[in-house]
Short mmCIF file of C-alpha atoms in Angstrom, two decimals:
data_model
loop_
_atom_site.label_atom_id
_atom_site.label_comp_id
_atom_site.label_asym_id
_atom_site.label_seq_id
_atom_site.Cartn_x
_atom_site.Cartn_y
_atom_site.Cartn_z
CA UNK A 1 -134.72 -4.57 283.16
CA UNK A 2 -134.30 -0.79 283.28
CA UNK A 3 -135.09 0.93 279.99
CA UNK A 4 -132.35 2.87 278.23
CA UNK A 5 -133.63 6.41 278.88
CA UNK A 6 -133.43 6.69 282.67
CA UNK A 7 -131.46 9.93 282.55
CA UNK A 8 -133.95 11.56 280.21
CA UNK A 9 -136.81 10.37 282.43
CA UNK A 10 -135.16 12.04 285.40
CA UNK A 11 -134.76 15.25 283.39
CA UNK A 12 -138.45 15.19 282.46
CA UNK A 13 -139.45 14.68 286.09
CA UNK A 14 -137.20 17.56 287.11
CA UNK A 15 -138.89 19.75 284.47
CA UNK A 16 -142.31 18.89 285.88
CA UNK A 17 -141.09 19.70 289.39
CA UNK A 18 -139.90 23.11 288.23
CA UNK A 19 -143.26 23.82 286.62
CA UNK A 20 -144.98 22.87 289.84
CA UNK A 21 -142.70 25.09 291.88
CA UNK A 22 -143.42 27.98 289.53
CA UNK A 23 -147.14 27.19 289.67
CA UNK A 24 -147.10 27.25 293.46
CA UNK A 25 -145.15 30.48 293.37
CA UNK A 26 -147.56 32.41 291.12
CA UNK A 27 -150.51 30.94 292.99
CA UNK A 28 -149.01 32.50 296.14
CA UNK A 29 -148.63 35.82 294.30
CA UNK A 30 -152.29 35.72 293.32
CA UNK A 31 -153.50 34.88 296.82
CA UNK A 32 -151.40 37.60 298.39
CA UNK A 33 -152.40 40.20 295.80
CA UNK A 34 -156.07 39.59 296.50
CA UNK A 35 -155.44 39.62 300.26
CA UNK A 36 -153.57 42.93 299.92
CA UNK A 37 -156.51 44.35 297.99
CA UNK A 38 -159.17 43.18 300.47
CA UNK A 39 -157.18 44.18 303.57
CA UNK A 40 -155.72 47.31 301.95
CA UNK A 41 -152.28 46.08 302.94
CA UNK A 42 -149.68 48.12 301.01
CA UNK A 43 -146.72 46.23 302.39
CA UNK A 44 -148.05 42.93 301.09
CA UNK A 45 -148.95 44.55 297.74
CA UNK A 46 -145.40 45.84 297.31
CA UNK A 47 -144.04 42.46 298.21
CA UNK A 48 -146.14 40.85 295.42
CA UNK A 49 -144.85 43.40 292.89
CA UNK A 50 -141.27 42.50 293.84
CA UNK A 51 -141.88 38.79 293.34
CA UNK A 52 -142.53 39.30 289.62
CA UNK A 53 -138.83 39.08 288.80
CA UNK A 54 -138.62 35.65 290.38
CA UNK A 55 -141.57 34.39 288.32
CA UNK A 56 -139.98 35.77 285.15
CA UNK A 57 -136.71 34.01 285.95
CA UNK A 58 -138.53 30.74 286.53
CA UNK A 59 -140.27 31.16 283.17
CA UNK A 60 -137.00 31.70 281.31
CA UNK A 61 -135.37 28.83 283.16
CA UNK A 62 -138.17 26.43 282.22
CA UNK A 63 -138.23 27.58 278.61
CA UNK A 64 -134.49 27.10 278.20
CA UNK A 65 -134.67 23.68 279.84
CA UNK A 66 -137.39 22.70 277.34
CA UNK A 67 -135.30 23.95 274.41
CA UNK A 68 -132.27 22.00 275.65
CA UNK A 69 -134.28 18.81 275.99
CA UNK A 70 -135.77 19.28 272.51
CA UNK A 71 -132.34 19.89 271.02
CA UNK A 72 -130.46 17.15 272.83
CA UNK A 73 -132.98 14.38 273.41
CA UNK A 74 -135.18 14.50 270.27
CA UNK A 75 -138.27 13.56 272.25
CA UNK A 76 -141.18 11.80 270.55
CA UNK A 77 -144.73 10.84 271.43
CA UNK A 78 -145.63 11.52 275.07
CA UNK A 79 -142.20 12.95 275.88
CA UNK A 80 -142.64 15.47 273.09
CA UNK A 81 -146.09 16.35 274.35
CA UNK A 82 -144.83 16.83 277.92
CA UNK A 83 -142.19 19.28 276.76
CA UNK A 84 -144.58 21.08 274.39
CA UNK A 85 -147.02 21.34 277.28
CA UNK A 86 -144.37 22.68 279.63
CA UNK A 87 -143.48 25.38 277.08
CA UNK A 88 -147.10 26.49 276.88
CA UNK A 89 -147.92 26.16 280.58
CA UNK A 90 -144.94 28.21 281.68
CA UNK A 91 -146.20 31.13 279.60
CA UNK A 92 -149.63 30.85 281.18
CA UNK A 93 -148.11 30.77 284.65
CA UNK A 94 -145.93 33.75 283.88
CA UNK A 95 -149.02 35.69 282.75
CA UNK A 96 -150.83 34.71 285.95
CA UNK A 97 -147.90 36.21 287.83
CA UNK A 98 -148.14 39.40 285.75
CA UNK A 99 -151.86 39.79 286.42
CA UNK A 100 -151.25 39.21 290.11
CA UNK A 101 -148.79 42.09 290.01
CA UNK A 102 -151.45 44.20 288.28
CA UNK A 103 -153.89 43.36 291.07
CA UNK A 104 -151.25 44.28 293.66
CA UNK A 105 -150.71 47.62 291.89
CA UNK A 106 -154.46 48.26 291.97
CA UNK A 107 -154.36 47.40 295.67
CA UNK A 108 -151.71 50.10 296.15
CA UNK A 109 -153.92 52.65 294.38
CA UNK A 110 -156.96 51.59 296.40
CA UNK A 111 -155.13 51.40 299.74
CA UNK A 112 -156.57 54.70 300.93
CA UNK A 113 -159.98 54.29 299.32
CA UNK A 114 -163.08 53.82 301.37
CA UNK A 115 -165.20 50.87 300.36
CA UNK A 116 -168.91 51.54 300.92
CA UNK A 117 -169.28 47.90 301.94
CA UNK A 118 -166.77 45.06 302.29
CA UNK A 119 -165.93 43.54 298.93
CA UNK A 120 -167.76 40.28 298.37
CA UNK A 121 -167.90 39.39 294.70
CA UNK A 122 -164.28 40.14 293.88
CA UNK A 123 -162.97 38.01 296.77
CA UNK A 124 -165.33 35.24 295.61
CA UNK A 125 -163.99 35.58 292.06
CA UNK A 126 -160.50 35.43 293.52
CA UNK A 127 -161.36 32.35 295.55
CA UNK A 128 -162.60 30.55 292.43
CA UNK A 129 -159.65 31.73 290.40
CA UNK A 130 -157.14 30.51 292.98
CA UNK A 131 -159.00 27.19 293.08
CA UNK A 132 -158.76 27.01 289.29
CA UNK A 133 -155.01 27.57 289.27
CA UNK A 134 -154.61 24.98 292.05
CA UNK A 135 -156.91 22.56 290.25
CA UNK A 136 -155.08 22.91 286.94
CA UNK A 137 -151.74 22.25 288.67
CA UNK A 138 -153.13 19.26 290.55
CA UNK A 139 -154.58 17.99 287.28
CA UNK A 140 -151.09 18.33 285.83
CA UNK A 141 -149.38 16.53 288.72
CA UNK A 142 -151.82 13.64 288.91
CA UNK A 143 -152.93 13.58 285.24
CA UNK A 144 -156.40 13.91 286.73
CA UNK A 145 -159.14 14.76 284.23
CA UNK A 146 -161.74 15.26 287.00
CA UNK A 147 -159.68 18.18 288.29
CA UNK A 148 -159.58 19.53 284.77
CA UNK A 149 -163.35 19.37 284.50
CA UNK A 150 -163.69 21.19 287.84
CA UNK A 151 -161.46 23.95 286.51
CA UNK A 152 -163.60 24.31 283.40
CA UNK A 153 -166.79 24.41 285.47
CA UNK A 154 -165.39 27.12 287.75
CA UNK A 155 -164.50 29.25 284.76
CA UNK A 156 -168.20 29.70 283.98
CA UNK A 157 -168.80 30.93 287.55
CA UNK A 158 -165.91 33.40 287.26
CA UNK A 159 -167.27 34.70 283.96
CA UNK A 160 -170.75 35.15 285.49
CA UNK A 161 -169.32 37.00 288.49
CA UNK A 162 -167.30 39.22 286.20
CA UNK A 163 -170.48 40.36 284.45
CA UNK A 164 -172.14 41.03 287.81
CA UNK A 165 -169.18 43.02 289.12
CA UNK A 166 -168.98 45.00 285.91
CA UNK A 167 -172.66 45.98 286.05
CA UNK A 168 -172.58 46.77 289.75
CA UNK A 169 -169.52 49.00 289.48
CA UNK A 170 -170.87 50.73 286.39
CA UNK A 171 -173.95 51.53 288.42
CA UNK A 172 -171.79 52.98 291.21
CA UNK A 173 -169.95 55.17 288.72
CA UNK A 174 -173.25 56.44 287.36
CA UNK A 175 -174.37 57.33 290.87
CA UNK A 176 -171.43 59.54 291.73
CA UNK A 177 -168.25 60.66 290.02
CA UNK A 178 -166.46 60.22 293.36
CA UNK A 179 -166.78 56.48 292.87
CA UNK A 180 -165.06 56.46 289.49
CA UNK A 181 -161.41 55.88 290.47
CA UNK A 182 -162.28 53.14 292.94
CA UNK A 183 -164.84 51.47 290.70
CA UNK A 184 -162.67 51.66 287.60
CA UNK A 185 -159.77 50.04 289.43
CA UNK A 186 -162.00 47.32 290.80
CA UNK A 187 -163.33 46.66 287.30
CA UNK A 188 -159.73 46.21 286.21
CA UNK A 189 -159.10 43.82 289.09
CA UNK A 190 -162.16 41.80 288.10
CA UNK A 191 -160.88 41.76 284.55
CA UNK A 192 -157.44 40.52 285.69
CA UNK A 193 -159.09 37.74 287.67
CA UNK A 194 -161.18 36.75 284.69
CA UNK A 195 -158.02 36.59 282.55
CA UNK A 196 -156.19 34.54 285.19
CA UNK A 197 -159.09 32.10 285.13
CA UNK A 198 -158.69 31.79 281.35
CA UNK A 199 -155.00 31.04 281.76
CA UNK A 200 -155.89 28.35 284.30
CA UNK A 201 -158.23 26.88 281.66
CA UNK A 202 -155.33 26.93 279.16
CA UNK A 203 -153.21 24.96 281.60
CA UNK A 204 -156.04 22.47 282.08
CA UNK A 205 -156.47 22.03 278.34
CA UNK A 206 -152.76 21.34 277.98
CA UNK A 207 -152.90 18.60 280.58
CA UNK A 208 -155.62 16.95 278.50
CA UNK A 209 -153.44 17.22 275.39
CA UNK A 210 -150.39 15.93 277.20
CA UNK A 211 -152.24 12.79 278.24
CA UNK A 212 -154.33 12.08 275.16
CA UNK A 213 -152.50 13.76 272.29
CA UNK A 214 -155.77 15.48 271.37
CA UNK A 215 -155.75 19.24 271.19
CA UNK A 216 -159.10 20.78 271.84
CA UNK A 217 -160.68 23.73 273.56
CA UNK A 218 -162.45 22.34 276.59
CA UNK A 219 -164.33 25.41 277.78
CA UNK A 220 -167.02 26.42 275.31
CA UNK A 221 -167.20 29.93 276.74
CA UNK A 222 -163.44 30.26 276.74
CA UNK A 223 -162.37 33.40 274.92
CA UNK A 224 -158.73 34.09 274.29
CA UNK A 225 -158.98 37.76 273.42
CA UNK B 1 -160.43 8.90 273.81
CA UNK B 2 -158.44 8.19 270.67
CA UNK B 3 -160.61 6.55 268.02
CA UNK B 4 -157.83 5.87 265.52
CA UNK B 5 -157.29 2.15 264.89
CA UNK B 6 -153.75 0.91 265.56
CA UNK B 7 -153.46 -0.33 261.99
CA UNK B 8 -154.93 2.13 259.55
CA UNK B 9 -156.42 0.49 256.47
CA UNK B 10 -155.90 2.87 253.57
CA UNK B 11 -158.45 2.60 250.75
CA UNK B 12 -157.58 -0.09 248.18
CA UNK B 13 -157.73 2.40 245.33
CA UNK B 14 -154.87 4.49 246.81
CA UNK B 15 -152.67 1.46 247.45
CA UNK B 16 -149.68 0.37 245.37
CA UNK B 17 -149.33 -2.83 247.38
CA UNK B 18 -152.16 -4.69 249.02
CA UNK B 19 -150.72 -7.15 251.49
CA UNK B 20 -153.05 -9.75 252.95
CA UNK B 21 -152.32 -12.06 255.84
CA UNK B 22 -148.67 -12.25 254.93
CA UNK B 23 -146.56 -14.64 256.97
CA UNK B 24 -142.92 -15.65 256.61
CA UNK B 25 -140.98 -18.34 258.45
CA UNK B 26 -137.31 -19.15 258.11
CA UNK B 27 -136.67 -22.85 258.66
CA UNK B 28 -139.84 -23.16 260.71
CA UNK B 29 -139.19 -20.08 262.84
CA UNK B 30 -141.81 -17.40 262.21
CA UNK B 31 -140.34 -14.05 261.19
CA UNK B 32 -143.55 -12.32 260.17
CA UNK B 33 -147.13 -13.11 261.15
CA UNK B 34 -150.45 -12.26 259.50
CA UNK B 35 -149.57 -8.84 258.17
CA UNK B 36 -152.43 -7.08 256.40
CA UNK B 37 -151.74 -3.59 255.14
CA UNK B 38 -152.18 -1.27 252.17
CA UNK B 39 -149.05 0.63 251.15
CA UNK B 40 -149.93 3.95 249.54
CA UNK B 41 -148.99 4.77 245.95
CA UNK B 42 -146.45 7.56 245.40
CA UNK B 43 -145.93 8.15 249.09
CA UNK B 44 -143.08 7.29 251.40
CA UNK B 45 -143.78 4.55 253.90
CA UNK B 46 -141.23 3.95 256.65
CA UNK B 47 -140.98 0.66 258.51
CA UNK B 48 -139.51 0.85 261.98
CA UNK B 49 -138.91 -1.55 264.82
CA UNK B 50 -136.10 -3.19 266.76
CA UNK B 51 -133.70 -5.67 265.15
CA UNK B 52 -135.39 -8.94 264.33
CA UNK B 53 -138.88 -7.42 264.28
CA UNK B 54 -139.62 -8.54 260.71
CA UNK B 55 -139.44 -5.19 258.94
CA UNK B 56 -136.69 -6.24 256.51
CA UNK B 57 -138.37 -9.59 255.95
CA UNK B 58 -141.54 -7.71 255.06
CA UNK B 59 -139.65 -5.40 252.70
CA UNK B 60 -138.02 -8.35 250.94
CA UNK B 61 -141.43 -9.89 250.26
CA UNK B 62 -142.33 -6.87 248.14
CA UNK B 63 -139.84 -7.83 245.41
CA UNK B 64 -139.40 -11.49 246.19
CA UNK B 65 -135.91 -11.15 247.61
CA UNK B 66 -136.88 -13.83 250.11
CA UNK B 67 -136.85 -16.29 247.18
CA UNK B 68 -133.09 -16.24 247.55
CA UNK B 69 -133.35 -17.70 251.04
CA UNK B 70 -134.00 -21.39 250.59
CA UNK B 71 -135.51 -22.00 254.01
CA UNK B 72 -138.04 -19.19 253.70
CA UNK B 73 -141.70 -20.22 253.66
CA UNK B 74 -144.18 -17.55 252.68
CA UNK B 75 -147.95 -17.52 253.13
CA UNK B 76 -150.58 -14.93 252.27
CA UNK B 77 -150.97 -12.57 249.36
CA UNK B 78 -149.15 -9.52 248.05
CA UNK B 79 -150.79 -7.61 245.22
CA UNK B 80 -148.81 -5.05 243.24
CA UNK B 81 -151.57 -3.01 241.65
CA UNK B 82 -153.82 -5.86 240.51
CA UNK B 83 -151.14 -8.50 240.18
CA UNK B 84 -150.40 -11.21 242.72
CA UNK B 85 -146.61 -11.27 243.08
CA UNK B 86 -145.92 -14.22 245.37
CA UNK B 87 -147.08 -16.96 243.00
CA UNK B 88 -145.40 -18.62 240.04
CA UNK B 89 -147.29 -16.52 237.51
CA UNK B 90 -144.78 -13.71 237.81
CA UNK B 91 -141.11 -13.69 236.84
CA UNK B 92 -139.12 -12.33 239.81
CA UNK B 93 -136.68 -10.60 237.46
CA UNK B 94 -139.52 -8.73 235.77
CA UNK B 95 -140.94 -7.94 239.22
CA UNK B 96 -137.63 -6.50 240.39
CA UNK B 97 -137.58 -4.25 237.36
CA UNK B 98 -140.83 -2.73 238.60
CA UNK B 99 -139.81 -2.88 242.26
CA UNK B 100 -136.20 -1.78 242.65
CA UNK B 101 -134.10 -1.97 245.77
CA UNK B 102 -131.36 0.02 247.45
CA UNK B 103 -129.37 -1.58 250.24
CA UNK B 104 -127.75 -0.51 253.48
CA UNK B 105 -124.22 -0.27 252.18
CA UNK B 106 -123.64 1.33 248.80
CA UNK B 107 -122.82 -1.56 246.44
CA UNK B 108 -121.68 -0.10 243.12
CA UNK B 109 -120.41 -2.64 240.61
CA UNK B 110 -116.64 -2.50 240.01
CA UNK B 111 -117.09 -0.65 236.72
CA UNK B 112 -117.46 2.90 235.51
CA UNK B 113 -120.14 5.30 236.72
CA UNK B 114 -121.74 5.09 233.28
CA UNK B 115 -121.71 1.31 233.11
CA UNK B 116 -123.20 1.02 236.59
CA UNK B 117 -126.24 2.99 235.49
CA UNK B 118 -126.44 1.41 232.04
CA UNK B 119 -126.19 -2.09 233.50
CA UNK B 120 -129.92 -2.54 234.16
CA UNK B 121 -131.19 -1.10 230.88
CA UNK B 122 -128.65 -3.25 228.97
CA UNK B 123 -129.83 -6.35 230.85
CA UNK B 124 -133.34 -5.49 229.76
CA UNK B 125 -132.20 -5.34 226.13
CA UNK B 126 -131.51 -1.68 225.47
CA UNK B 127 -128.44 -1.34 223.27
CA UNK B 128 -128.83 1.93 221.34
CA UNK B 129 -126.11 4.32 222.45
CA UNK B 130 -128.32 7.41 222.30
CA UNK B 131 -131.07 5.82 224.37
CA UNK B 132 -128.57 4.59 226.95
CA UNK B 133 -126.89 8.01 227.19
CA UNK B 134 -130.25 9.56 227.78
CA UNK B 135 -131.27 7.01 230.43
CA UNK B 136 -127.97 7.39 232.26
CA UNK B 137 -128.18 11.17 232.33
CA UNK B 138 -131.83 11.14 233.35
CA UNK B 139 -131.22 8.68 236.19
CA UNK B 140 -128.22 10.64 237.48
CA UNK B 141 -130.15 13.91 237.34
CA UNK B 142 -133.04 12.33 239.21
CA UNK B 143 -130.66 10.98 241.83
CA UNK B 144 -129.18 14.48 242.26
CA UNK B 145 -125.76 13.19 241.25
CA UNK B 146 -125.38 14.42 237.65
CA UNK B 147 -123.62 17.69 238.44
CA UNK B 148 -121.07 15.88 240.59
CA UNK B 149 -120.23 13.07 238.14
CA UNK B 150 -120.99 14.34 234.64
CA UNK B 151 -117.25 14.77 233.98
CA UNK B 152 -116.34 11.44 235.57
CA UNK B 153 -118.71 9.07 233.78
CA UNK B 154 -115.81 6.87 232.64
CA UNK B 155 -114.16 6.74 236.05
CA UNK B 156 -114.66 3.83 238.40
CA UNK B 157 -117.72 4.15 240.58
CA UNK B 158 -115.60 2.90 243.45
CA UNK B 159 -113.73 6.23 243.44
CA UNK B 160 -116.88 8.12 244.48
CA UNK B 161 -117.53 9.04 248.11
CA UNK B 162 -119.87 6.87 250.19
CA UNK B 163 -122.75 9.32 249.85
CA UNK B 164 -122.19 9.61 246.09
CA UNK B 165 -122.03 5.82 245.78
CA UNK B 166 -125.38 5.49 247.50
CA UNK B 167 -126.96 8.06 245.19
CA UNK B 168 -125.35 6.14 242.31
CA UNK B 169 -127.13 3.01 243.54
CA UNK B 170 -130.38 4.96 243.63
CA UNK B 171 -129.69 6.17 240.07
CA UNK B 172 -128.95 2.59 239.00
CA UNK B 173 -132.27 1.57 240.46
CA UNK B 174 -134.07 4.46 238.68
CA UNK B 175 -132.45 3.67 235.31
CA UNK B 176 -134.71 0.66 234.75
CA UNK B 177 -137.69 2.95 235.36
CA UNK B 178 -139.24 1.13 238.29
CA UNK B 179 -142.57 1.99 239.91
CA UNK B 180 -141.45 1.26 243.45
CA UNK B 181 -138.17 1.77 245.29
CA UNK B 182 -137.49 -0.34 248.36
CA UNK B 183 -134.76 0.85 250.66
CA UNK B 184 -133.20 -1.10 253.47
CA UNK B 185 -131.42 1.30 255.82
CA UNK B 186 -130.22 3.41 252.87
CA UNK B 187 -128.28 5.95 254.89
CA UNK B 188 -127.12 4.09 257.97
CA UNK B 189 -123.57 3.96 256.57
CA UNK B 190 -123.52 7.64 255.56
CA UNK B 191 -122.51 10.90 257.21
CA UNK B 192 -125.24 13.40 258.20
CA UNK B 193 -124.90 15.61 255.12
CA UNK B 194 -125.07 12.65 252.73
CA UNK B 195 -128.03 11.40 254.76
CA UNK B 196 -129.86 14.71 254.34
CA UNK B 197 -129.11 14.63 250.60
CA UNK B 198 -130.65 11.16 250.31
CA UNK B 199 -133.67 12.30 252.31
CA UNK B 200 -134.20 15.36 250.12
CA UNK B 201 -133.91 13.09 247.12
CA UNK B 202 -136.59 10.75 248.49
CA UNK B 203 -138.96 13.66 249.01
CA UNK B 204 -138.49 14.63 245.36
CA UNK B 205 -138.77 11.09 244.05
CA UNK B 206 -142.04 10.36 245.77
CA UNK B 207 -143.89 12.45 243.19
CA UNK B 208 -143.18 9.63 240.74
CA UNK B 209 -142.39 6.54 242.79
CA UNK B 210 -143.79 4.57 245.66
CA UNK B 211 -141.05 4.38 248.27
CA UNK B 212 -140.85 1.93 251.15
CA UNK B 213 -137.94 2.43 253.51
CA UNK B 214 -136.75 0.35 256.42
CA UNK B 215 -134.89 2.43 258.94
CA UNK B 216 -133.48 2.13 262.43
CA UNK B 217 -133.41 5.88 262.58
CA UNK B 218 -136.78 7.05 263.85
CA UNK B 219 -135.91 10.64 263.18
CA UNK B 220 -135.28 9.75 259.56
CA UNK B 221 -138.72 8.15 259.42
CA UNK B 222 -140.23 11.23 261.03
CA UNK B 223 -138.47 13.54 258.55
CA UNK B 224 -139.32 11.78 255.31
CA UNK B 225 -142.18 9.33 255.66
CA UNK B 226 -145.85 10.06 255.01
CA UNK B 227 -146.84 6.83 256.72
CA UNK B 228 -145.02 4.72 259.27
CA UNK B 229 -145.44 1.12 260.31
CA UNK B 230 -144.08 -0.30 263.54
CA UNK B 231 -143.14 -3.98 263.71
CA UNK B 232 -142.34 -6.00 266.80
CA UNK B 233 -141.35 -9.69 266.98
CA UNK B 234 -142.90 -10.44 263.60
CA UNK B 235 -146.16 -8.56 264.12
CA UNK B 236 -147.24 -5.31 262.56
CA UNK B 237 -148.26 -3.40 265.69
CA UNK B 238 -149.23 -0.03 264.31
CA UNK B 239 -149.50 1.72 260.96
CA UNK B 240 -150.68 5.24 260.30
CA UNK B 241 -149.72 8.78 259.30
CA UNK B 242 -146.19 9.43 260.50
CA UNK B 243 -147.16 12.39 262.66
CA UNK B 244 -149.67 10.20 264.51
CA UNK B 245 -147.11 7.49 265.15
CA UNK B 246 -144.58 9.92 266.59
CA UNK B 247 -146.86 12.35 268.38
CA UNK B 248 -149.66 10.14 269.68
CA UNK B 249 -149.28 6.44 268.96
CA UNK B 250 -152.26 4.28 269.87
CA UNK B 251 -150.46 1.16 271.04
CA UNK B 252 -148.43 1.27 274.24
CA UNK B 253 -145.67 -0.80 272.60
CA UNK B 254 -145.29 1.78 269.84
CA UNK B 255 -145.16 4.52 272.45
CA UNK B 256 -142.49 2.67 274.43
CA UNK B 257 -140.42 2.10 271.29
CA UNK B 258 -140.51 5.60 269.85
CA UNK B 259 -139.75 7.05 273.29
CA UNK B 260 -136.82 4.69 273.71
CA UNK B 261 -138.44 3.08 276.76
CA UNK B 262 -137.78 -0.46 275.59
CA UNK B 263 -135.79 -2.46 278.04
#
């Protein structure tokens, strides 16, 4: 026999679909921002900056849907946790979009710069970070804790790379003042990637909460400064 | 993943009622099976569950209202503080003085507001006018009704609004100075504002009284209760802090019920 909350179930599924769409969208922004940086592609960088408005609209749309469901459906237990999770995740995704825009803006500044050697660590950081965002979203879709653990593990690698990049670029700045603008912007990019990784960890933690009802910080090294 | 037991056993020393292996059958049909639970003193406990789950049957065991149903057979033990209340050693009338009850529909007696409240104390032998006046005022103040009826004490209680009548019934219950108040769907016949008034009242009363409330309204349970128990087809399925029951229940059946996924 069908249970009496079919309509609400459909609304919850639609909310999850919207979150996924937004997740896929900001993931695309991140990938393109990093590509624009590595390939010094100004057109692509500008395109990423323009996409920010869409991400912001998706965020507002998801938040208002959550508020409507809270007001009209009085969700409890898992339903309540799904909506609470959606409210938190959408903010994380919106921030990931913002940082992607910041990376695209750095790409615009660095479009004419000459890299002494092709970038290696920052693209690797970006690769991990993209994988983290994807992993967190997959964990959300499939309620898959293994994906969540993979995200947490990758965060440590991103943090380690961030320290390496920071030291390397500091060294370059010490060597010559000509390197300062480029190196400073790349440090910022590394910082944005490190922050995006933290937001991916937030999303992962929320999936754990949504499923178990237990709120806890999964990544021991996870700083939320 | 979630180590909380489905039925939390509160420490005996914090319990007003200790219920052990309680079972009730009506004419051979089981209505309640093997319920073991400690109900906390001076807290609000809500009992939820679908119709026929046994929650009202359980409530009625706590002041022997099931005695009035001739076919009821009761097994197990219920201790109020240290006293066994199911046996013959206790007078049900004395028990009901300690454990008062408020029902679903307001049921004021067809007499004045004053006489409704004074009824219980008079039955228990209080005759002195001054003492009665004081008890009536005190009970009406406690039930948050005094300001609304202090000039109408001689008027018929039946002239009050539904919400006022229900608070009158609560005042009538308080006038005999009980230790426990049992409530069976106390606001299901009331409008939202009267409902909120009753709920506010419960939150104030719990400083002095142990309150056990049966409700079909889960949101009422979530608003007022410190602890919540979920019954299903005569079994106590889950009992714990209210926030646990409504945010992360342990048992799948509780989860299905509070999310309205029963079908």
